[in-house]
XYZ file of N, CA and C in Angstrom:
657
model
N -12.693 9.498 29.523
C -12.729 8.946 28.217
C -11.717 8.328 27.668
N -11.477 6.992 27.582
C -10.305 6.558 26.907
C -10.234 6.639 25.233
N -9.131 6.327 24.738
C -8.920 6.584 23.436
C -9.792 6.002 22.335
N -10.111 4.930 22.712
C -11.339 4.236 21.913
C -12.618 4.997 21.815
N -13.096 5.269 23.105
C -14.168 6.075 23.174
C -14.098 7.401 22.462
N -12.880 8.071 22.620
C -12.609 9.386 21.984
C -12.880 9.071 20.397
N -12.098 7.945 19.797
C -12.329 7.831 18.630
C -13.761 7.665 18.002
N -14.616 6.854 18.875
C -16.002 6.605 18.580
C -16.760 7.825 18.552
N -16.374 8.923 19.466
C -17.146 10.084 19.597
C -16.668 11.001 18.311
N -15.614 10.769 17.943
C -15.173 11.613 16.794
C -16.074 11.074 15.412
N -15.963 9.786 15.445
C -16.765 9.106 14.160
C -18.156 9.431 14.273
N -18.831 9.607 15.512
C -20.251 9.930 15.588
C -20.302 11.448 15.049
N -19.412 12.394 15.221
C -19.595 13.764 14.835
C -19.272 13.958 13.309
N -18.508 13.030 12.859
C -18.029 13.266 11.508
C -18.989 12.956 10.442
N -19.145 13.850 9.164
C -19.737 13.571 8.219
C -19.089 13.148 7.074
N -17.697 13.380 6.933
C -16.782 12.940 6.003
C -15.488 12.483 6.336
N -15.382 11.228 6.685
C -14.128 10.502 6.988
C -13.291 10.035 5.920
N -12.128 10.181 5.898
C -11.080 9.771 5.040
C -10.021 8.859 5.700
N -9.827 7.651 5.363
C -8.860 6.684 6.054
C -7.484 6.735 5.103
N -6.581 6.948 5.620
C -5.140 7.032 4.717
C -4.397 5.914 5.375
N -4.287 4.752 4.767
C -3.663 3.598 5.193
C -2.260 3.418 4.487
N -1.373 2.732 5.413
C 0.030 2.324 4.805
C 0.015 0.892 4.844
N 1.356 0.302 4.492
C 1.601 -1.075 4.580
C 1.178 -1.709 6.011
N 1.363 -1.075 7.090
C 1.112 -1.442 8.069
C -0.031 -2.018 8.655
N -1.176 -1.616 7.850
C -2.713 -1.975 8.025
C -2.811 -3.237 7.541
N -1.844 -4.168 6.875
C -2.050 -5.380 6.209
C -1.363 -6.464 7.291
N -0.759 -5.938 8.254
C -0.037 -7.097 8.929
C -1.225 -7.945 9.765
N -2.169 -7.470 9.983
C -3.041 -8.287 10.888
C -3.739 -9.435 9.912
N -3.542 -9.117 8.735
C -4.231 -10.093 7.754
C -3.347 -11.122 7.224
N -1.920 -10.875 7.868
C -0.864 -11.761 7.292
C 0.110 -11.234 6.468
N 0.005 -10.134 5.889
C 0.799 -9.558 5.008
C 1.922 -8.741 5.653
N 3.206 -9.058 5.535
C 4.247 -8.088 6.053
C 4.313 -6.833 5.575
N 4.758 -5.906 6.540
C 4.974 -4.670 6.075
C 6.348 -4.446 5.562
N 6.983 -2.965 5.487
C 8.303 -2.892 5.112
C 9.217 -2.640 6.026
N 9.077 -1.667 6.888
C 9.900 -1.036 7.761
C 9.909 -1.464 9.246
N 9.026 -2.384 10.000
C 8.956 -2.815 11.018
C 10.039 -3.714 11.330
N 10.271 -4.325 12.565
C 11.219 -5.250 12.990
C 10.974 -6.612 12.146
N 9.800 -7.043 11.839
C 9.427 -7.964 11.073
C 9.115 -8.004 9.656
N 9.456 -6.756 9.198
C 9.098 -6.308 7.691
C 9.978 -6.796 6.706
N 9.610 -6.566 5.549
C 10.198 -7.184 4.321
C 11.623 -6.621 4.363
N 11.854 -5.323 4.552
C 13.312 -4.781 4.548
C 14.184 -5.327 5.633
N 13.854 -5.886 6.692
C 14.657 -6.389 7.589
C 14.989 -7.888 7.305
N 14.577 -8.732 6.328
C 14.750 -10.068 5.952
C 15.701 -10.037 5.058
N 16.485 -11.166 4.958
C 17.583 -11.433 3.947
C 16.878 -12.405 3.097
N 16.315 -11.856 1.752
C 15.701 -12.658 1.012
C 16.477 -12.955 -0.165
N 17.523 -12.595 -0.396
C 18.457 -12.914 -1.438
C 19.933 -12.558 -1.142
N 20.814 -13.460 -1.545
C 22.241 -13.488 -1.197
C 22.913 -12.282 -1.655
N 22.504 -11.604 -2.697
C 23.236 -10.408 -3.264
C 22.456 -9.228 -3.274
N 21.163 -9.362 -3.287
C 20.573 -8.020 -3.162
C 19.541 -7.856 -2.159
N 19.506 -6.436 -1.629
C 18.425 -6.152 -0.694
C 17.073 -5.944 -1.018
N 16.028 -6.183 -0.215
C 14.638 -6.241 -0.591
C 14.288 -4.930 -1.340
N 14.652 -3.945 -0.749
C 14.237 -2.446 -1.340
C 14.844 -2.299 -2.750
N 15.949 -3.006 -3.025
C 16.618 -2.952 -4.307
C 15.830 -3.729 -5.324
N 15.427 -4.804 -4.864
C 14.408 -5.713 -5.824
C 13.265 -5.129 -6.096
N 12.701 -4.170 -5.245
C 11.393 -3.347 -5.582
C 11.545 -2.065 -6.391
N 12.606 -2.106 -7.183
C 12.963 -0.845 -7.964
C 12.762 -1.124 -9.275
N 12.608 0.055 -10.170
C 12.515 0.031 -11.561
C 14.001 -0.470 -12.184
N 14.834 -0.051 -11.728
C 16.213 -0.408 -12.305
C 16.429 -1.866 -12.142
N 16.018 -2.459 -10.941
C 16.144 -3.903 -10.698
C 15.243 -4.649 -11.873
N 13.933 -4.154 -12.000
C 13.032 -4.617 -12.932
C 13.641 -4.834 -14.346
N 14.365 -3.761 -14.704
C 14.948 -3.775 -15.996
C 16.328 -4.478 -16.071
N 17.063 -4.501 -15.055
C 18.399 -5.134 -15.240
C 18.566 -6.604 -14.670
N 17.498 -7.009 -13.781
C 17.592 -8.266 -13.325
C 16.095 -8.867 -13.445
N 15.579 -8.953 -14.566
C 14.175 -9.029 -14.598
C 13.554 -10.547 -14.232
N 14.446 -11.532 -14.575
C 14.106 -12.719 -14.077
C 13.970 -12.896 -12.410
N 15.174 -12.195 -11.769
C 15.114 -12.312 -10.273
C 14.252 -11.282 -9.645
N 13.788 -10.268 -10.408
C 12.453 -9.287 -10.011
C 11.268 -10.229 -9.936
N 10.892 -10.996 -10.996
C 9.557 -11.571 -11.002
C 9.740 -12.856 -9.959
N 10.842 -13.383 -9.715
C 11.065 -14.293 -8.632
C 10.963 -13.964 -7.295
N 11.301 -12.665 -6.989
C 10.983 -11.962 -5.826
C 9.518 -11.572 -5.566
N 8.825 -11.181 -6.691
C 7.476 -10.934 -6.421
C 6.659 -12.218 -6.491
N 6.866 -13.053 -7.119
C 6.200 -14.392 -6.914
C 6.166 -14.978 -5.402
N 7.574 -14.957 -4.980
C 7.531 -15.661 -3.689
C 7.381 -14.861 -2.479
N 7.373 -13.463 -2.657
C 7.338 -12.689 -1.287
C 6.251 -11.378 -1.544
N 5.646 -11.223 -2.591
C 4.765 -9.940 -2.752
C 3.397 -10.213 -3.099
N 3.014 -11.588 -3.639
C 1.765 -11.862 -4.052
C 0.950 -12.562 -3.037
N -0.203 -11.801 -2.786
C -1.144 -12.425 -1.667
C -2.479 -12.413 -2.315
N -2.872 -13.406 -2.978
C -3.990 -13.317 -3.925
C -5.304 -12.995 -3.194
N -5.589 -13.372 -1.993
C -6.758 -13.016 -1.546
C -6.911 -11.889 -0.465
N -5.960 -11.007 -0.794
C -5.721 -9.789 -0.048
C -6.373 -8.564 -0.809
N -7.246 -7.745 -0.370
C -7.684 -6.491 -1.017
C -8.517 -5.737 -0.056
N -7.679 -5.371 1.080
C -8.333 -5.083 2.392
C -9.519 -4.157 2.231
N -9.209 -3.102 1.692
C -10.393 -2.229 1.661
C -11.652 -2.582 0.867
N -11.484 -3.130 -0.281
C -12.411 -3.730 -1.177
C -13.116 -4.755 -0.539
N -12.537 -5.680 -0.034
C -13.076 -6.799 0.769
C -13.929 -6.459 1.923
N -13.611 -5.352 2.530
C -14.331 -4.716 3.581
C -15.587 -4.014 3.250
N -15.647 -3.778 1.865
C -16.961 -2.909 1.484
C -16.710 -1.567 1.052
N -15.591 -1.181 1.105
C -15.181 0.255 0.606
C -15.410 0.559 -0.812
N -16.153 1.523 -1.153
C -16.564 1.735 -2.445
C -15.573 2.648 -3.233
N -15.093 3.699 -2.471
C -14.106 4.506 -3.228
C -12.677 4.340 -2.573
N -11.696 3.774 -3.281
C -10.478 3.385 -2.747
C -9.358 3.975 -3.839
N -8.618 4.743 -3.459
C -7.408 5.466 -4.256
C -6.071 4.775 -3.931
N -5.797 3.901 -4.870
C -4.629 2.968 -4.380
C -3.384 3.791 -4.984
N -2.744 4.646 -4.271
C -1.726 5.555 -4.496
C -0.576 4.609 -5.115
N -0.214 3.601 -4.577
C 0.855 2.708 -5.182
C 0.397 1.453 -5.964
N -0.672 1.580 -6.357
C -1.234 0.439 -7.305
C -1.703 -0.759 -6.680
N -1.804 -1.881 -7.619
C -2.295 -3.036 -6.911
C -1.552 -4.199 -7.376
N -1.143 -5.059 -6.484
C -0.519 -6.361 -7.016
C -1.616 -7.373 -7.737
N -2.741 -7.047 -7.583
C -3.667 -7.799 -8.316
C -3.950 -7.622 -9.805
N -3.463 -6.470 -10.287
C -3.567 -6.261 -11.578
C -2.092 -6.216 -12.402
N -2.173 -6.852 -13.416
C -0.689 -6.839 -14.183
C -0.691 -6.699 -15.542
N -0.633 -5.360 -15.963
C -0.713 -4.686 -17.167
C 0.564 -5.238 -18.056
N 0.194 -5.267 -19.335
C 1.373 -5.357 -20.323
C 1.922 -4.267 -20.738
N 3.476 -4.024 -20.760
C 4.094 -2.961 -20.941
C 3.908 -2.358 -22.461
N 3.454 -3.288 -23.278
C 3.254 -2.881 -24.739
C 2.084 -2.473 -25.100
N 1.064 -3.237 -24.751
C -0.293 -3.193 -25.327
C -1.315 -2.613 -24.404
N -0.918 -2.832 -22.895
C -1.823 -2.389 -21.913
C -2.772 -3.285 -21.410
N -2.855 -4.610 -22.028
C -3.862 -5.498 -21.636
C -3.622 -5.834 -20.225
N -4.604 -5.909 -19.377
C -4.317 -6.211 -17.841
C -4.710 -7.535 -17.625
N -3.768 -8.310 -16.819
C -3.973 -9.851 -16.531
C -4.249 -9.835 -14.926
N -4.790 -10.848 -14.468
C -5.025 -11.081 -13.053
C -3.978 -11.665 -12.552
N -3.718 -11.646 -11.376
C -2.502 -12.078 -10.699
C -1.988 -13.577 -11.018
N -3.217 -14.470 -10.889
C -2.922 -15.799 -11.356
C -2.289 -16.113 -12.488
N -2.240 -15.095 -13.556
C -1.764 -15.411 -14.753
C -0.238 -15.593 -14.612
N 0.328 -14.663 -13.631
C 1.811 -14.823 -13.648
C 2.427 -15.912 -12.814
N 1.398 -16.756 -12.231
C 1.774 -17.713 -11.185
C 1.718 -19.089 -12.160
N 1.123 -18.991 -13.316
C 1.040 -20.253 -13.937
C 2.657 -20.652 -14.590
N 2.733 -22.068 -14.627
C 4.088 -22.496 -14.889
C 4.515 -22.021 -16.307
N 3.637 -21.979 -17.148
C 3.924 -21.474 -18.719
C 4.464 -20.072 -18.591
N 4.096 -19.261 -17.752
C 4.509 -17.886 -17.580
C 5.736 -17.482 -16.791
N 6.415 -18.550 -16.483
C 7.676 -18.401 -15.603
C 8.867 -18.656 -16.613
N 10.171 -17.931 -16.386
C 10.163 -16.861 -15.215
C 9.745 -15.763 -15.574
N 9.353 -15.304 -16.794
C 9.210 -13.815 -17.121
C 7.722 -14.012 -17.905
N 6.615 -13.428 -17.299
C 5.325 -13.418 -18.066
C 5.125 -12.525 -19.302
N 4.679 -13.098 -20.451
C 4.505 -12.346 -21.512
C 2.977 -12.252 -22.062
N 2.750 -11.039 -22.697
C 1.342 -10.895 -23.106
C 0.841 -12.002 -23.990
N -0.304 -12.514 -24.227
C -0.626 -13.354 -25.078
C -1.098 -12.673 -26.313
N -1.285 -11.407 -26.259
C -1.750 -10.786 -27.404
C -0.482 -10.012 -28.335
N 0.371 -9.539 -27.601
C 1.548 -8.953 -28.371
C 2.801 -9.368 -28.076
N 2.951 -10.041 -27.006
C 4.244 -10.725 -26.695
C 5.126 -9.885 -25.668
N 4.401 -8.622 -25.194
C 5.038 -7.726 -24.302
C 5.303 -8.277 -22.976
N 6.046 -7.690 -22.128
C 6.287 -8.157 -20.755
C 5.357 -7.803 -19.754
N 4.650 -8.638 -19.038
C 3.547 -8.161 -18.240
C 4.139 -8.070 -16.851
N 3.929 -6.721 -16.221
C 4.440 -6.522 -14.909
C 3.437 -6.212 -13.799
N 3.874 -6.132 -12.600
C 2.880 -5.826 -11.560
C 2.488 -4.429 -11.659
N 1.128 -4.309 -11.506
C 0.566 -3.029 -11.545
C 0.748 -1.983 -10.243
N 2.089 -2.041 -9.910
C 2.387 -1.217 -8.629
C 3.604 -0.245 -8.985
N 3.493 0.900 -8.316
C 4.459 1.888 -8.309
C 5.780 1.310 -7.633
N 6.778 1.073 -8.473
C 8.070 0.692 -7.973
C 8.961 1.963 -7.608
N 9.874 1.818 -6.815
C 10.951 2.769 -6.467
C 11.645 3.204 -7.831
N 11.780 4.521 -7.856
C 12.287 5.288 -8.951
C 11.150 5.506 -10.002
N 9.746 5.160 -9.712
C 8.597 5.667 -10.556
C 7.885 6.565 -9.967
N 7.001 7.299 -10.763
C 6.134 8.351 -10.107
C 4.715 7.905 -10.004
N 4.082 8.475 -9.058
C 2.665 8.016 -8.910
C 1.839 8.518 -9.978
N 0.550 7.805 -10.127
C -0.268 8.159 -11.018
C -0.914 9.493 -10.648
N -0.815 10.613 -11.643
C -1.311 11.931 -11.316
C -2.680 11.946 -11.021
N -3.656 11.200 -11.835
C -5.133 11.125 -11.549
C -5.412 10.726 -10.080
N -4.747 9.471 -9.737
C -4.994 9.143 -8.481
C -4.625 10.041 -7.386
N -3.351 10.535 -7.434
C -3.021 11.705 -6.544
C -3.936 12.783 -6.430
N -4.440 13.276 -7.469
C -5.467 14.270 -7.677
C -6.659 14.170 -6.806
N -7.054 12.834 -7.014
C -8.323 12.320 -6.279
C -8.242 12.145 -4.721
N -6.852 11.782 -4.418
C -6.741 11.513 -2.966
C -6.459 12.971 -2.294
N -5.765 13.760 -2.979
C -5.652 15.218 -2.407
C -7.152 15.862 -2.327
N -7.906 15.704 -3.354
C -9.341 16.278 -3.203
C -10.010 15.621 -1.981
N -9.967 14.389 -2.039
C -10.760 13.530 -0.785
C -10.019 14.211 0.452
N -8.815 14.216 0.772
C -8.308 14.627 1.869
C -8.680 16.067 2.285
N -8.526 16.872 1.155
C -8.965 18.288 1.420
C -10.325 18.506 1.783
N -11.265 17.584 1.429
C -12.760 17.790 1.862
C -13.182 17.158 3.096
N -12.379 16.288 3.711
C -12.630 15.525 4.886
C -12.823 16.336 6.087
N -13.706 16.051 6.838
C -13.623 16.610 8.286
C -12.755 15.967 9.318
N -12.699 14.580 8.912
C -11.950 13.636 9.865
C -10.762 12.884 8.862
N -9.776 12.920 9.335
C -8.553 12.137 8.531
C -7.873 11.137 9.655
N -8.210 9.767 9.143
C -7.670 8.687 10.075
C -6.380 8.258 9.400
N -5.194 8.376 9.903
C -4.116 7.743 9.215
C -3.587 6.444 9.941
N -3.467 5.303 9.315
C -3.043 4.113 10.172
C -2.006 3.242 9.260
N -1.108 2.721 9.975
C -0.167 1.799 9.438
C 0.842 2.282 8.578
N 1.239 3.455 8.748
C 2.360 4.037 8.011
C 3.435 5.095 8.810
N 4.470 4.895 8.532
C 5.582 5.677 9.205
C 5.498 7.115 8.628
N 5.050 7.382 7.430
C 4.954 8.647 6.955
C 6.485 9.094 6.600
N 7.071 8.330 6.031
C 8.486 8.638 5.713
C 8.771 8.518 3.997
N 7.773 8.035 3.519
C 8.045 7.894 1.910
C 7.025 9.096 1.172
N 7.781 9.580 0.558
C 7.102 10.865 -0.210
C 6.986 10.230 -1.820
N 6.031 11.033 -2.613
C 5.197 11.974 -2.065
C 3.813 11.749 -1.293
N 3.707 10.457 -1.052
C 2.581 9.940 -0.288
C 2.330 10.524 0.992
N 3.573 10.597 1.664
C 3.520 11.313 3.136
C 3.136 12.601 3.030
N 3.323 13.290 2.162
C 2.948 14.759 2.080
C 1.497 15.014 1.806
N 0.606 14.090 1.525
C -0.790 14.203 1.311
C -1.288 14.788 2.706
N -0.942 14.501 3.789
C -1.462 14.926 4.997
C -1.476 16.442 5.096
N -0.515 17.022 4.310
C -0.492 18.615 4.450
C -1.773 19.225 3.742
N -2.589 18.453 3.070
C -3.857 18.903 2.364
C -5.121 18.777 3.391
N -4.791 18.390 4.409
C -5.939 18.250 5.261
C -6.216 19.416 6.169
N -7.349 19.976 6.027
C -8.039 21.152 6.711
C -9.047 20.869 7.651
N -9.433 19.749 7.929
C -10.574 19.300 8.668
C -10.362 19.600 10.025
N -11.189 19.035 10.818
C -11.364 19.148 12.399
C -10.494 18.155 13.279
N -10.758 16.841 12.719
C -9.956 15.894 13.388
C -9.184 14.994 12.769
N -7.728 14.930 13.294
C -6.586 14.169 12.711
C -6.367 13.204 13.797
N -6.581 11.894 13.194
C -6.267 10.738 14.022
C -5.053 9.953 13.435
N -4.121 9.546 14.319
C -3.069 8.698 13.917
C -3.027 7.333 14.650
N -3.211 6.144 13.964
C -3.112 4.983 14.610
C -1.976 4.118 13.975
N -0.952 3.992 14.873
C 0.216 3.292 14.366
C 1.058 2.807 15.687
N 1.744 1.686 15.434
C 2.430 1.064 16.561
C 3.719 1.665 17.053
N 4.367 2.634 16.022
C 5.390 3.382 16.397
C 5.249 4.849 16.169
N 6.263 5.712 16.664
C 6.151 7.173 16.475
C 6.025 7.520 15.016
N 5.343 8.654 14.666
C 5.625 9.315 13.354
C 5.793 10.660 13.506
N 6.276 11.241 12.468
C 6.595 12.851 12.487
C 5.421 13.463 12.565
N 4.111 13.100 12.461
C 2.947 13.782 12.483
C 2.144 13.598 13.842
N 2.803 12.985 14.698
C 1.959 12.741 15.923
C 1.669 13.887 16.664
N 2.469 14.967 16.696
C 2.414 16.148 17.423
C 1.224 17.105 16.835
N 0.863 16.730 15.601
C -0.143 17.526 14.836
C -1.648 16.808 15.024
N -1.624 15.568 15.470
C -2.913 14.959 15.704
C -3.500 15.220 17.044
N -4.949 15.083 16.828
C -5.762 15.382 18.022
C -5.702 14.114 18.942
N -5.494 12.906 18.088
C -5.558 11.834 18.956
C -4.660 10.746 18.255
N -3.790 10.057 19.170
C -2.741 9.107 18.723
C -2.983 7.785 19.380
N -3.074 6.715 18.646
C -3.389 5.374 19.247
C -2.355 4.753 18.745
N -1.494 3.807 19.792
C -0.413 2.985 19.305
C -0.913 1.476 19.512
N -1.622 1.050 18.492
C -2.218 -0.366 18.637
C -2.433 -0.750 17.313
N -2.851 -2.100 17.158
C -3.053 -2.689 15.921
C -4.523 -2.172 15.299
N -4.410 -1.682 14.035
C -5.541 -0.851 13.363
C -6.867 -1.587 13.383
N -6.804 -2.949 13.126
C -7.981 -3.597 12.989
C -8.710 -3.661 14.216
N -7.799 -3.929 15.443
C -8.272 -3.978 16.666
C -8.885 -2.497 17.289
N -8.305 -1.559 16.958
C -8.860 -0.312 17.251
C -10.205 0.092 16.623
N -10.072 0.001 15.188
C -11.241 0.412 14.561
C -12.561 -0.452 14.800
N -12.185 -1.744 14.903
C -13.387 -2.746 15.174
C -13.857 -2.387 16.564
N -13.083 -1.807 17.590
C -13.705 -1.551 18.715
C -14.426 -0.135 18.791
N -13.853 0.772 18.105
C -14.327 2.104 17.761
C -15.907 2.134 17.096
N -15.850 1.195 16.134
C -17.035 1.133 15.342
C -18.055 0.440 16.079
N -17.820 -0.428 16.812
C -18.762 -1.149 17.603
C -19.423 -0.363 18.652
N -18.956 0.801 18.936
C -19.560 1.641 19.955
C -20.363 2.731 19.343
N -20.467 2.867 17.922
C -21.334 3.813 17.325
C -22.878 3.395 17.257
């Protein structure tokens, strides 16, 4: 039995499957990840600052115009909502969503198209209170939403199968969520080695979309 057939058999046996995905799951849809050879962090996007600096809270505060320029040019993909567009009903976005842009002052949430309008450049401001509208994602130096983390921990703890895909499992606290899994089947799908490979029942080094499509087709 090859790895795809094994994954198909695992899915057949499972009653509660949780998928834990990282940035690598988006590459097949044309969205670059962060740490691979062709990822965002390997690119020179600015003469002075590294990409990981520009994705931080301190950069947002101290270089606001450059921060929004970076996001508009390199981090906005309007038609991407991978899990939701695929039909997933319960999705816990640990690092938020680029599709939602809340006002820092009053909390009004704007769609991503709002910040792309010419009148809202270089810095988008709220129509109601004049506060800065920022991406609804967790930047470096910021904490995760406690409610989202709680829901993710509960889901992983209740799963009999956990499939982890497209993540290097090096960024905490998200990477630590694997420790809450107590189920039967742990599957890792990633093109490169991760620190959790030795714990997994099945490790597949290939593209996530390709693997999951083939596995599901056999059910």
